[in-house]
């Protein structure tokens, strides 16, 4: 919403209790009344992206002629948006999860809650999420081995423009391993030596 306001006066001073028609593109959209200081105001609600050409019209009375204000041009537009994207790791090993998160705000710095944001890998949508009361979103999941280029897309709504985040590249890699052995003081023919294969990123069944 915005406020359309002004003052009504004559050659003999301010005009109290004057009735004004508020016009937009020559159509009446409401009325306003002057106070003891000759001031009037009208709250205009913007429900759509549009352009307003407003003026106030005083139709006069038995002692005063009618008059019109000059036009005031107001453009109602959607708020631009900004979205961040972060990852907890750029290289993730087998069995680990990747978390992708960020914040959605408008150009005034207000956090946008309840907005649907979509996660893409390259140009393929993977999943979607809804921002919380702080405008935050988060995706956490396991991925197959390979390289990924993630981005987050907000399509916008009736009051906000859509936006696409920058790209975050993540590589899902095989986990590094090490081999250790424990040898007894004496080894005899036919003895079985224990060999242990260890991964620093979780247990696994080697095959």
mmCIF file of C-alpha atoms in Angstrom:
data_model
loop_
_atom_site.group_PDB
_atom_site.id
_atom_site.type_symbol
_atom_site.label_atom_id
_atom_site.label_comp_id
_atom_site.label_asym_id
_atom_site.label_seq_id
_atom_site.Cartn_x
_atom_site.Cartn_y
_atom_site.Cartn_z
ATOM 1 C CA UNK A 1 0.000 0.000 0.000
ATOM 2 C CA UNK A 2 0.951 3.664 -0.324
ATOM 3 C CA UNK A 3 -0.536 6.981 0.823
ATOM 4 C CA UNK A 4 -1.881 9.592 -1.611
ATOM 5 C CA UNK A 5 -2.215 12.911 0.244
ATOM 6 C CA UNK A 6 -2.318 16.679 -0.090
ATOM 7 C CA UNK A 7 -3.877 19.939 1.137
ATOM 8 C CA UNK A 8 -6.993 21.762 -0.006
ATOM 9 C CA UNK A 9 -7.009 25.555 0.296
ATOM 10 C CA UNK A 10 -8.598 28.618 -1.236
ATOM 11 C CA UNK A 11 -7.540 32.251 -1.554
ATOM 12 C CA UNK A 12 -8.987 32.728 1.890
ATOM 13 C CA UNK A 13 -7.246 29.902 3.745
ATOM 14 C CA UNK A 14 -7.463 26.180 4.297
ATOM 15 C CA UNK A 15 -10.670 24.232 3.689
ATOM 16 C CA UNK A 16 -11.862 22.003 6.484
ATOM 17 C CA UNK A 17 -14.306 19.099 5.999
ATOM 18 C CA UNK A 18 -14.020 19.195 2.208
ATOM 19 C CA UNK A 19 -14.961 16.012 0.352
ATOM 20 C CA UNK A 20 -12.594 14.850 -2.391
ATOM 21 C CA UNK A 21 -12.872 12.173 -5.018
ATOM 22 C CA UNK A 22 -9.701 10.191 -5.601
ATOM 23 C CA UNK A 23 -9.350 9.302 -9.271
ATOM 24 C CA UNK A 24 -7.117 6.787 -11.010
ATOM 25 C CA UNK A 25 -7.050 7.088 -14.804
ATOM 26 C CA UNK A 26 -10.240 9.148 -14.515
ATOM 27 C CA UNK A 27 -12.064 6.444 -12.560
ATOM 28 C CA UNK A 28 -13.169 7.013 -8.960
ATOM 29 C CA UNK A 29 -11.358 4.654 -6.592
ATOM 30 C CA UNK A 30 -12.344 6.289 -3.293
ATOM 31 C CA UNK A 31 -13.020 9.451 -1.331
ATOM 32 C CA UNK A 32 -11.073 11.501 1.196
ATOM 33 C CA UNK A 33 -11.925 14.291 3.635
ATOM 34 C CA UNK A 34 -9.869 17.227 4.807
ATOM 35 C CA UNK A 35 -9.085 17.700 8.493
ATOM 36 C CA UNK A 36 -8.834 20.926 10.478
ATOM 37 C CA UNK A 37 -5.575 21.733 8.674
ATOM 38 C CA UNK A 38 -7.040 21.169 5.218
ATOM 39 C CA UNK A 39 -5.090 17.936 4.837
ATOM 40 C CA UNK A 40 -6.434 14.809 3.157
ATOM 41 C CA UNK A 41 -4.981 11.337 2.691
ATOM 42 C CA UNK A 42 -6.049 8.077 1.144
ATOM 43 C CA UNK A 43 -4.412 4.671 1.450
ATOM 44 C CA UNK A 44 -4.094 2.974 -1.930
ATOM 45 C CA UNK A 45 -3.776 -0.792 -1.926
ATOM 46 C CA UNK A 46 -1.650 -2.324 -4.680
ATOM 47 C CA UNK A 47 -2.884 -5.810 -5.495
ATOM 48 C CA UNK A 48 -1.289 -6.027 -8.923
ATOM 49 C CA UNK A 49 1.734 -4.820 -10.801
ATOM 50 C CA UNK A 50 0.384 -1.710 -12.490
ATOM 51 C CA UNK A 51 0.724 2.013 -13.091
ATOM 52 C CA UNK A 52 -1.394 4.593 -11.287
ATOM 53 C CA UNK A 53 -2.300 8.081 -12.555
ATOM 54 C CA UNK A 54 -3.870 9.677 -9.505
ATOM 55 C CA UNK A 55 -5.522 12.996 -8.906
ATOM 56 C CA UNK A 56 -7.818 14.513 -6.271
ATOM 57 C CA UNK A 57 -11.031 16.238 -7.381
ATOM 58 C CA UNK A 58 -12.967 18.810 -5.347
ATOM 59 C CA UNK A 59 -16.388 19.459 -6.861
ATOM 60 C CA UNK A 60 -16.939 22.763 -5.096
ATOM 61 C CA UNK A 61 -19.889 24.027 -3.071
ATOM 62 C CA UNK A 62 -22.098 27.087 -2.793
ATOM 63 C CA UNK A 63 -19.134 29.310 -1.892
ATOM 64 C CA UNK A 64 -16.144 27.690 -3.626
ATOM 65 C CA UNK A 65 -15.396 26.649 -7.181
ATOM 66 C CA UNK A 66 -14.358 23.118 -8.073
ATOM 67 C CA UNK A 67 -10.716 22.241 -8.627
ATOM 68 C CA UNK A 68 -8.462 19.332 -9.538
ATOM 69 C CA UNK A 69 -5.003 18.460 -8.315
ATOM 70 C CA UNK A 70 -2.232 17.699 -10.752
ATOM 71 C CA UNK A 71 -1.690 14.070 -11.688
ATOM 72 C CA UNK A 72 0.660 11.923 -9.633
ATOM 73 C CA UNK A 73 2.176 8.934 -11.424
ATOM 74 C CA UNK A 74 2.954 5.864 -9.300
ATOM 75 C CA UNK A 75 4.324 2.585 -10.665
ATOM 76 C CA UNK A 76 3.627 -0.537 -8.647
ATOM 77 C CA UNK A 77 6.157 -3.283 -9.359
ATOM 78 C CA UNK A 78 7.313 -6.553 -7.871
ATOM 79 C CA UNK A 79 10.166 -6.501 -5.383
ATOM 80 C CA UNK A 80 13.436 -7.910 -6.670
ATOM 81 C CA UNK A 81 14.823 -10.876 -4.758
ATOM 82 C CA UNK A 82 18.187 -12.305 -3.751
ATOM 83 C CA UNK A 83 19.023 -15.905 -2.886
ATOM 84 C CA UNK A 84 22.244 -17.325 -1.448
ATOM 85 C CA UNK A 85 23.548 -20.876 -1.817
ATOM 86 C CA UNK A 86 26.083 -22.673 0.377
ATOM 87 C CA UNK A 87 27.373 -26.247 0.697
ATOM 88 C CA UNK A 88 28.936 -27.919 3.715
ATOM 89 C CA UNK A 89 31.582 -29.597 1.500
ATOM 90 C CA UNK A 90 32.832 -29.243 -2.065
ATOM 91 C CA UNK A 91 34.189 -32.805 -2.094
ATOM 92 C CA UNK A 92 32.130 -35.490 -0.386
ATOM 93 C CA UNK A 93 33.105 -39.117 0.027
ATOM 94 C CA UNK A 94 30.990 -42.205 -0.289
ATOM 95 C CA UNK A 95 28.375 -42.576 2.517
ATOM 96 C CA UNK A 96 28.598 -38.895 3.478
ATOM 97 C CA UNK A 97 25.711 -36.462 2.990
ATOM 98 C CA UNK A 98 25.685 -33.103 1.231
ATOM 99 C CA UNK A 99 23.850 -30.142 2.759
ATOM 100 C CA UNK A 100 22.868 -27.259 0.506
ATOM 101 C CA UNK A 101 21.320 -24.241 2.196
ATOM 102 C CA UNK A 102 20.806 -20.505 1.927
ATOM 103 C CA UNK A 103 18.484 -17.546 2.510
ATOM 104 C CA UNK A 104 15.857 -15.860 0.324
ATOM 105 C CA UNK A 105 15.369 -12.088 0.767
ATOM 106 C CA UNK A 106 13.771 -9.210 -1.090
ATOM 107 C CA UNK A 107 15.615 -6.083 -2.212
ATOM 108 C CA UNK A 108 14.720 -4.329 1.052
ATOM 109 C CA UNK A 109 16.425 -7.039 3.089
ATOM 110 C CA UNK A 110 13.188 -8.659 4.264
ATOM 111 C CA UNK A 111 13.413 -12.446 4.598
ATOM 112 C CA UNK A 112 10.769 -14.255 2.537
ATOM 113 C CA UNK A 113 9.058 -17.093 4.392
ATOM 114 C CA UNK A 114 6.789 -19.788 2.989
ATOM 115 C CA UNK A 115 8.384 -19.605 -0.466
ATOM 116 C CA UNK A 116 8.982 -22.708 -2.574
ATOM 117 C CA UNK A 117 12.566 -23.039 -3.795
ATOM 118 C CA UNK A 118 13.719 -25.751 -6.187
ATOM 119 C CA UNK A 119 17.062 -27.548 -6.233
ATOM 120 C CA UNK A 120 18.532 -28.278 -9.663
ATOM 121 C CA UNK A 121 21.485 -30.330 -10.785
ATOM 122 C CA UNK A 122 22.484 -28.741 -14.085
ATOM 123 C CA UNK A 123 19.054 -28.161 -15.680
ATOM 124 C CA UNK A 124 17.232 -31.041 -13.998
ATOM 125 C CA UNK A 125 15.054 -30.380 -10.950
ATOM 126 C CA UNK A 126 15.965 -32.716 -8.104
ATOM 127 C CA UNK A 127 13.668 -31.676 -5.260
ATOM 128 C CA UNK A 128 12.050 -28.646 -3.638
ATOM 129 C CA UNK A 129 11.714 -27.105 -0.188
ATOM 130 C CA UNK A 130 9.837 -24.295 1.570
ATOM 131 C CA UNK A 131 11.617 -21.433 3.333
ATOM 132 C CA UNK A 132 11.084 -21.094 7.080
ATOM 133 C CA UNK A 133 10.192 -17.952 9.050
ATOM 134 C CA UNK A 134 13.760 -16.679 8.577
ATOM 135 C CA UNK A 135 13.692 -17.168 4.817
ATOM 136 C CA UNK A 136 16.043 -20.149 5.132
ATOM 137 C CA UNK A 137 15.965 -23.328 3.057
ATOM 138 C CA UNK A 138 18.004 -26.532 3.384
ATOM 139 C CA UNK A 139 18.495 -29.759 1.419
ATOM 140 C CA UNK A 140 20.392 -32.732 2.898
ATOM 141 C CA UNK A 141 20.776 -36.071 1.146
ATOM 142 C CA UNK A 142 23.164 -38.738 -0.157
ATOM 143 C CA UNK A 143 24.248 -38.730 -3.777
ATOM 144 C CA UNK A 144 25.737 -41.252 -6.179
ATOM 145 C CA UNK A 145 29.387 -40.963 -7.169
ATOM 146 C CA UNK A 146 29.996 -38.219 -9.707
ATOM 147 C CA UNK A 147 30.204 -34.469 -10.235
ATOM 148 C CA UNK A 148 27.246 -32.146 -9.616
ATOM 149 C CA UNK A 149 26.447 -28.523 -10.445
ATOM 150 C CA UNK A 150 23.785 -27.361 -8.000
ATOM 151 C CA UNK A 151 21.659 -24.240 -8.199
ATOM 152 C CA UNK A 152 18.506 -23.098 -6.420
ATOM 153 C CA UNK A 153 15.583 -21.460 -8.240
ATOM 154 C CA UNK A 154 12.780 -19.302 -6.843
ATOM 155 C CA UNK A 155 10.003 -18.717 -9.386
ATOM 156 C CA UNK A 156 8.604 -15.616 -7.676
ATOM 157 C CA UNK A 157 5.001 -14.776 -6.816
ATOM 158 C CA UNK A 158 2.510 -11.931 -7.184
ATOM 159 C CA UNK A 159 4.748 -9.515 -5.242
ATOM 160 C CA UNK A 160 8.292 -10.850 -5.783
ATOM 161 C CA UNK A 161 10.391 -11.503 -8.863
ATOM 162 C CA UNK A 162 11.957 -14.897 -9.469
ATOM 163 C CA UNK A 163 15.663 -15.535 -9.159
ATOM 164 C CA UNK A 164 18.277 -18.231 -9.749
ATOM 165 C CA UNK A 165 21.232 -18.657 -7.408
ATOM 166 C CA UNK A 166 24.845 -18.993 -8.438
ATOM 167 C CA UNK A 167 26.153 -22.519 -9.082
ATOM 168 C CA UNK A 168 27.889 -24.696 -6.495
ATOM 169 C CA UNK A 169 29.994 -27.571 -7.807
ATOM 170 C CA UNK A 170 30.211 -30.691 -5.629
ATOM 171 C CA UNK A 171 32.112 -33.901 -6.308
ATOM 172 C CA UNK A 172 31.008 -37.206 -4.812
ATOM 173 C CA UNK A 173 34.194 -39.291 -4.668
ATOM 174 C CA UNK A 174 35.247 -42.769 -3.613
ATOM 175 C CA UNK A 175 36.461 -42.839 -0.023
ATOM 176 C CA UNK A 176 40.235 -43.167 0.476
ATOM 177 C CA UNK A 177 41.378 -46.362 2.220
ATOM 178 C CA UNK A 178 44.433 -47.713 4.003
ATOM 179 C CA UNK A 179 45.707 -51.238 4.622
ATOM 180 C CA UNK A 180 47.267 -52.325 7.899
ATOM 181 C CA UNK A 181 48.723 -55.663 8.987
ATOM 182 C CA UNK A 182 49.678 -57.110 12.357
ATOM 183 C CA UNK A 183 52.533 -59.602 12.208
ATOM 184 C CA UNK A 184 53.417 -62.050 15.003
ATOM 185 C CA UNK A 185 57.036 -62.488 16.097
ATOM 186 C CA UNK A 186 57.216 -65.795 14.315
ATOM 187 C CA UNK A 187 55.525 -66.840 11.080
ATOM 188 C CA UNK A 188 55.079 -70.478 10.166
ATOM 189 C CA UNK A 189 54.118 -72.009 6.913
ATOM 190 C CA UNK A 190 50.348 -72.078 6.536
ATOM 191 C CA UNK A 191 49.719 -69.228 9.014
ATOM 192 C CA UNK A 192 46.959 -66.788 8.082
ATOM 193 C CA UNK A 193 47.997 -63.154 8.449
ATOM 194 C CA UNK A 194 45.312 -60.631 9.443
ATOM 195 C CA UNK A 195 44.993 -57.779 6.965
ATOM 196 C CA UNK A 196 42.662 -54.894 7.796
ATOM 197 C CA UNK A 197 41.288 -52.463 5.215
ATOM 198 C CA UNK A 198 40.140 -49.180 6.781
ATOM 199 C CA UNK A 199 38.241 -46.213 5.417
ATOM 200 C CA UNK A 200 38.401 -42.909 7.232
ATOM 201 C CA UNK A 201 34.841 -42.139 6.155
ATOM 202 C CA UNK A 202 32.899 -45.075 7.493
ATOM 203 C CA UNK A 203 32.852 -48.849 7.518
ATOM 204 C CA UNK A 204 32.262 -50.755 4.344
ATOM 205 C CA UNK A 205 32.265 -54.218 2.864
ATOM 206 C CA UNK A 206 35.082 -54.383 0.293
ATOM 207 C CA UNK A 207 34.288 -56.270 -2.882
#
